[in-house]
C-alpha cells in the first residue's frame, strides 16, 4: 500500500507498529468522519452492490462493468476511470489477485458516487508465473498481464500510449522504492527474494 501511494494512487495511509512483540499493520479508516467530539459513518457501497450481484454470482464482476458505472454515475468520471485503471495495473504488478468486488468501493452522498481510497492490497503467493485476477478485465479474460489491461484501456477512456505510460511509471516506481519500502516494513533478505520477481513484477505479469 505504501508503494501504491508512491506510484501516485489514492490508497489508505498505513503504519507499521509493534504490540506485545508482534507486528501490527495500522490502516487509517476512511469510512468515519469526525463530528464534534464523536465520529460518524461515511456512507459506502461495495462494487459488488453496484453490480447488483450476490456472493454466488461474484464471478461475473468485471472491471469493464465497473468502468461503465463510473462513466454514468460517478463524480469526475475521467479522473475516477484513470484511478481505477491504475489500481488494476498496480494489482497486477504487485501480485494482488484478491481484487474481488468487495475490495472496490465508493462513497455515496445520496446523489453520486466517488471512489474510496484503495485498500486490502495484499500480494498473493504463487508457485509459478501464470495468475488471474479475481474480477474479469477484458471480456472473459482475467489473466494477470499488462497485455490484458491494454485490451480494455479504451473502456477507461485511455489511449494505448496513456496505458503504457501508466505501466512504465508504476514499474519505475516499484523498482526505485523497493529497497526503501522493504526496509520500512522490516523485511529480511529471504522475504525480499521471495516477493521480488514472483509477486512483484513477475515476468508473466509485465508482458505487454
mmCIF file of C-alpha atoms in Angstrom:
data_model
loop_
_atom_site.group_PDB
_atom_site.id
_atom_site.type_symbol
_atom_site.label_atom_id
_atom_site.label_comp_id
_atom_site.label_asym_id
_atom_site.label_seq_id
_atom_site.Cartn_x
_atom_site.Cartn_y
_atom_site.Cartn_z
ATOM 1 C CA UNK A 1 0.000 0.000 0.000
ATOM 2 C CA UNK A 2 2.976 2.303 0.581
ATOM 3 C CA UNK A 3 4.269 1.566 -2.928
ATOM 4 C CA UNK A 4 0.766 2.200 -4.240
ATOM 5 C CA UNK A 5 0.860 5.712 -2.754
ATOM 6 C CA UNK A 6 4.350 6.337 -4.103
ATOM 7 C CA UNK A 7 3.052 5.439 -7.562
ATOM 8 C CA UNK A 8 0.577 8.324 -7.246
ATOM 9 C CA UNK A 9 -2.545 6.331 -6.408
ATOM 10 C CA UNK A 10 -5.055 7.160 -3.688
ATOM 11 C CA UNK A 11 -4.503 4.448 -1.077
ATOM 12 C CA UNK A 12 -5.426 4.415 2.593
ATOM 13 C CA UNK A 13 -2.463 5.533 4.762
ATOM 14 C CA UNK A 14 -0.703 2.718 6.619
ATOM 15 C CA UNK A 15 1.735 2.450 9.504
ATOM 16 C CA UNK A 16 3.622 -0.497 10.994
ATOM 17 C CA UNK A 17 3.701 -0.779 14.783
ATOM 18 C CA UNK A 18 4.854 -3.351 17.328
ATOM 19 C CA UNK A 19 2.499 -4.505 20.060
ATOM 20 C CA UNK A 20 3.444 -7.263 22.512
ATOM 21 C CA UNK A 21 6.443 -8.061 20.296
ATOM 22 C CA UNK A 22 4.224 -8.603 17.269
ATOM 23 C CA UNK A 23 3.950 -6.591 14.066
ATOM 24 C CA UNK A 24 0.639 -4.771 13.654
ATOM 25 C CA UNK A 25 -0.418 -3.025 10.463
ATOM 26 C CA UNK A 26 -2.420 0.124 11.203
ATOM 27 C CA UNK A 27 -4.676 1.309 8.380
ATOM 28 C CA UNK A 28 -6.341 4.695 8.634
ATOM 29 C CA UNK A 29 -10.122 4.335 8.353
ATOM 30 C CA UNK A 30 -11.749 6.387 5.634
ATOM 31 C CA UNK A 31 -15.344 5.365 6.398
ATOM 32 C CA UNK A 32 -15.504 7.542 9.522
ATOM 33 C CA UNK A 33 -15.515 11.347 9.808
ATOM 34 C CA UNK A 34 -15.248 13.496 12.953
ATOM 35 C CA UNK A 35 -18.401 15.201 14.155
ATOM 36 C CA UNK A 36 -17.831 17.341 17.240
ATOM 37 C CA UNK A 37 -16.246 15.124 19.860
ATOM 38 C CA UNK A 38 -17.611 11.969 18.218
ATOM 39 C CA UNK A 39 -17.336 10.068 14.959
ATOM 40 C CA UNK A 40 -19.956 9.363 12.333
ATOM 41 C CA UNK A 41 -20.086 6.875 9.478
ATOM 42 C CA UNK A 42 -19.446 7.860 5.884
ATOM 43 C CA UNK A 43 -21.856 6.047 3.575
ATOM 44 C CA UNK A 44 -20.173 3.499 1.320
ATOM 45 C CA UNK A 45 -21.215 0.807 -1.135
ATOM 46 C CA UNK A 46 -19.065 -2.022 -2.456
ATOM 47 C CA UNK A 47 -18.641 -2.698 -6.144
ATOM 48 C CA UNK A 48 -20.500 -5.972 -5.554
ATOM 49 C CA UNK A 49 -23.525 -3.907 -4.515
ATOM 50 C CA UNK A 50 -23.123 -1.604 -7.523
ATOM 51 C CA UNK A 51 -23.110 -4.674 -9.769
ATOM 52 C CA UNK A 52 -26.293 -5.887 -8.020
ATOM 53 C CA UNK A 53 -24.659 -9.273 -7.571
ATOM 54 C CA UNK A 54 -24.652 -11.618 -4.597
ATOM 55 C CA UNK A 55 -21.647 -13.639 -3.430
ATOM 56 C CA UNK A 56 -22.672 -16.637 -5.556
ATOM 57 C CA UNK A 57 -22.591 -14.505 -8.716
ATOM 58 C CA UNK A 58 -19.397 -12.593 -7.928
ATOM 59 C CA UNK A 59 -17.517 -14.401 -10.695
ATOM 60 C CA UNK A 60 -19.395 -12.223 -13.198
ATOM 61 C CA UNK A 61 -17.997 -8.999 -11.726
ATOM 62 C CA UNK A 62 -15.756 -7.131 -14.149
ATOM 63 C CA UNK A 63 -13.626 -4.032 -14.451
ATOM 64 C CA UNK A 64 -15.410 -3.243 -17.708
ATOM 65 C CA UNK A 65 -18.789 -3.109 -15.972
ATOM 66 C CA UNK A 66 -17.348 -1.006 -13.151
ATOM 67 C CA UNK A 67 -15.869 1.415 -15.686
ATOM 68 C CA UNK A 68 -19.305 1.757 -17.296
ATOM 69 C CA UNK A 69 -20.908 2.521 -13.925
ATOM 70 C CA UNK A 70 -18.224 5.132 -13.276
ATOM 71 C CA UNK A 71 -18.875 6.829 -16.613
ATOM 72 C CA UNK A 72 -22.566 7.223 -15.806
ATOM 73 C CA UNK A 73 -22.818 7.665 -12.047
ATOM 74 C CA UNK A 74 -19.539 8.928 -10.555
ATOM 75 C CA UNK A 75 -18.282 12.402 -9.790
ATOM 76 C CA UNK A 76 -15.365 13.385 -12.046
ATOM 77 C CA UNK A 77 -15.613 10.134 -14.042
ATOM 78 C CA UNK A 78 -12.499 10.764 -16.146
ATOM 79 C CA UNK A 79 -10.311 11.017 -13.037
ATOM 80 C CA UNK A 80 -12.048 8.023 -11.419
ATOM 81 C CA UNK A 81 -11.523 5.907 -14.539
ATOM 82 C CA UNK A 82 -7.814 6.701 -14.644
ATOM 83 C CA UNK A 83 -7.515 5.900 -10.921
ATOM 84 C CA UNK A 84 -9.319 2.566 -11.285
ATOM 85 C CA UNK A 85 -7.200 1.590 -14.294
ATOM 86 C CA UNK A 86 -4.072 2.469 -12.319
ATOM 87 C CA UNK A 87 -5.277 0.306 -9.425
ATOM 88 C CA UNK A 88 -5.849 -2.608 -11.787
ATOM 89 C CA UNK A 89 -2.331 -2.213 -13.176
ATOM 90 C CA UNK A 90 -0.805 -1.988 -9.712
ATOM 91 C CA UNK A 91 -2.683 -5.093 -8.540
ATOM 92 C CA UNK A 92 -1.142 -6.996 -11.426
ATOM 93 C CA UNK A 93 2.360 -5.613 -10.871
ATOM 94 C CA UNK A 94 2.356 -6.406 -7.150
ATOM 95 C CA UNK A 95 0.671 -9.807 -7.433
ATOM 96 C CA UNK A 96 -2.590 -8.882 -5.695
ATOM 97 C CA UNK A 97 -5.081 -11.278 -7.255
ATOM 98 C CA UNK A 98 -7.586 -10.785 -4.404
ATOM 99 C CA UNK A 99 -9.155 -7.763 -6.125
ATOM 100 C CA UNK A 100 -12.714 -9.084 -5.886
ATOM 101 C CA UNK A 101 -15.780 -6.843 -5.974
ATOM 102 C CA UNK A 102 -15.852 -6.318 -2.204
ATOM 103 C CA UNK A 103 -12.346 -4.880 -2.376
ATOM 104 C CA UNK A 104 -13.551 -1.968 -4.501
ATOM 105 C CA UNK A 105 -15.945 0.592 -3.053
ATOM 106 C CA UNK A 106 -17.420 4.058 -3.457
ATOM 107 C CA UNK A 107 -18.678 6.791 -1.166
ATOM 108 C CA UNK A 108 -22.364 7.629 -1.634
ATOM 109 C CA UNK A 109 -23.668 11.118 -0.802
ATOM 110 C CA UNK A 110 -27.268 10.432 -1.765
ATOM 111 C CA UNK A 111 -26.806 11.672 -5.321
ATOM 112 C CA UNK A 112 -23.497 10.497 -6.746
ATOM 113 C CA UNK A 113 -20.620 8.105 -6.173
ATOM 114 C CA UNK A 114 -16.913 8.733 -5.585
ATOM 115 C CA UNK A 115 -14.142 6.124 -5.385
ATOM 116 C CA UNK A 116 -12.897 5.407 -1.883
ATOM 117 C CA UNK A 117 -9.151 5.137 -1.298
ATOM 118 C CA UNK A 118 -7.693 1.767 -2.320
ATOM 119 C CA UNK A 119 -7.488 -0.826 0.440
ATOM 120 C CA UNK A 120 -6.756 -4.506 1.100
ATOM 121 C CA UNK A 121 -3.848 -4.601 -1.344
ATOM 122 C CA UNK A 122 -2.268 -7.923 -0.492
ATOM 123 C CA UNK A 123 0.147 -9.759 -2.825
ATOM 124 C CA UNK A 124 -0.852 -13.405 -3.068
ATOM 125 C CA UNK A 125 1.573 -16.311 -3.092
ATOM 126 C CA UNK A 126 2.205 -18.017 -6.415
ATOM 127 C CA UNK A 127 4.282 -21.061 -7.249
ATOM 128 C CA UNK A 128 4.626 -20.409 -10.974
ATOM 129 C CA UNK A 129 4.146 -17.422 -13.218
ATOM 130 C CA UNK A 130 0.590 -17.605 -14.552
ATOM 131 C CA UNK A 131 -2.073 -15.912 -12.430
ATOM 132 C CA UNK A 132 -5.596 -14.498 -12.757
ATOM 133 C CA UNK A 133 -7.327 -11.515 -11.224
ATOM 134 C CA UNK A 134 -10.484 -12.009 -9.159
ATOM 135 C CA UNK A 135 -12.525 -9.766 -11.490
ATOM 136 C CA UNK A 136 -12.763 -10.050 -15.258
ATOM 137 C CA UNK A 137 -10.651 -7.459 -17.103
ATOM 138 C CA UNK A 138 -11.442 -7.668 -20.811
ATOM 139 C CA UNK A 139 -14.436 -9.734 -21.850
ATOM 140 C CA UNK A 140 -13.994 -13.155 -20.243
ATOM 141 C CA UNK A 141 -10.253 -12.579 -19.825
ATOM 142 C CA UNK A 142 -8.888 -12.091 -16.304
ATOM 143 C CA UNK A 143 -5.250 -13.056 -16.888
ATOM 144 C CA UNK A 144 -2.859 -11.057 -14.709
ATOM 145 C CA UNK A 145 -0.944 -9.415 -17.541
ATOM 146 C CA UNK A 146 -0.389 -5.835 -18.621
ATOM 147 C CA UNK A 147 -1.299 -7.034 -22.092
ATOM 148 C CA UNK A 148 -4.825 -7.729 -20.801
ATOM 149 C CA UNK A 149 -5.001 -4.164 -19.473
ATOM 150 C CA UNK A 150 -4.141 -2.814 -22.916
ATOM 151 C CA UNK A 151 -7.152 -4.647 -24.349
ATOM 152 C CA UNK A 152 -9.515 -2.781 -22.033
ATOM 153 C CA UNK A 153 -7.821 0.638 -21.812
ATOM 154 C CA UNK A 154 -10.425 2.207 -24.123
ATOM 155 C CA UNK A 155 -13.140 1.372 -21.570
ATOM 156 C CA UNK A 156 -11.310 3.696 -19.189
ATOM 157 C CA UNK A 157 -11.114 6.417 -21.875
ATOM 158 C CA UNK A 158 -7.365 5.889 -22.138
ATOM 159 C CA UNK A 159 -5.274 5.589 -25.278
ATOM 160 C CA UNK A 160 -2.691 2.828 -25.710
ATOM 161 C CA UNK A 161 0.021 5.448 -25.176
ATOM 162 C CA UNK A 162 -1.542 6.583 -21.891
ATOM 163 C CA UNK A 163 -1.922 2.983 -20.733
ATOM 164 C CA UNK A 164 1.726 2.204 -21.468
ATOM 165 C CA UNK A 165 2.766 5.370 -19.654
ATOM 166 C CA UNK A 166 0.895 4.095 -16.584
ATOM 167 C CA UNK A 167 2.702 0.743 -16.865
ATOM 168 C CA UNK A 168 6.139 2.331 -17.177
ATOM 169 C CA UNK A 169 5.629 4.835 -14.359
ATOM 170 C CA UNK A 170 4.467 2.181 -11.920
ATOM 171 C CA UNK A 171 7.235 -0.253 -12.819
ATOM 172 C CA UNK A 172 9.812 2.509 -12.389
ATOM 173 C CA UNK A 173 8.321 3.491 -9.011
ATOM 174 C CA UNK A 174 8.369 -0.077 -7.702
ATOM 175 C CA UNK A 175 11.966 -0.585 -8.837
ATOM 176 C CA UNK A 176 13.096 2.752 -7.401
ATOM 177 C CA UNK A 177 11.450 2.426 -3.974
ATOM 178 C CA UNK A 178 11.534 -1.342 -3.446
ATOM 179 C CA UNK A 179 14.524 -1.460 -1.097
ATOM 180 C CA UNK A 180 13.390 1.522 0.982
ATOM 181 C CA UNK A 181 9.838 0.232 1.433
ATOM 182 C CA UNK A 182 11.092 -3.243 2.328
ATOM 183 C CA UNK A 183 13.385 -1.649 4.915
ATOM 184 C CA UNK A 184 10.449 0.282 6.398
ATOM 185 C CA UNK A 185 8.485 -2.981 6.546
ATOM 186 C CA UNK A 186 11.493 -4.646 8.201
ATOM 187 C CA UNK A 187 11.627 -7.438 5.651
ATOM 188 C CA UNK A 188 14.677 -9.675 5.758
ATOM 189 C CA UNK A 189 16.590 -10.638 2.626
ATOM 190 C CA UNK A 190 14.874 -14.021 2.359
ATOM 191 C CA UNK A 191 11.397 -12.455 2.346
ATOM 192 C CA UNK A 192 12.509 -9.814 -0.154
ATOM 193 C CA UNK A 193 13.753 -12.501 -2.532
ATOM 194 C CA UNK A 194 10.511 -14.468 -2.144
ATOM 195 C CA UNK A 195 8.492 -11.445 -3.227
ATOM 196 C CA UNK A 196 10.711 -9.900 -5.898
ATOM 197 C CA UNK A 197 10.001 -11.052 -9.451
ATOM 198 C CA UNK A 198 7.435 -13.501 -8.080
ATOM 199 C CA UNK A 199 4.627 -11.424 -6.612
ATOM 200 C CA UNK A 200 6.195 -8.073 -7.558
ATOM 201 C CA UNK A 201 6.990 -7.556 -11.255
ATOM 202 C CA UNK A 202 6.539 -11.195 -12.138
ATOM 203 C CA UNK A 203 7.792 -11.781 -15.716
ATOM 204 C CA UNK A 204 4.381 -13.185 -16.740
ATOM 205 C CA UNK A 205 2.601 -10.082 -15.460
ATOM 206 C CA UNK A 206 4.775 -7.470 -17.148
ATOM 207 C CA UNK A 207 4.310 -8.912 -20.638
ATOM 208 C CA UNK A 208 2.929 -6.171 -22.874
#
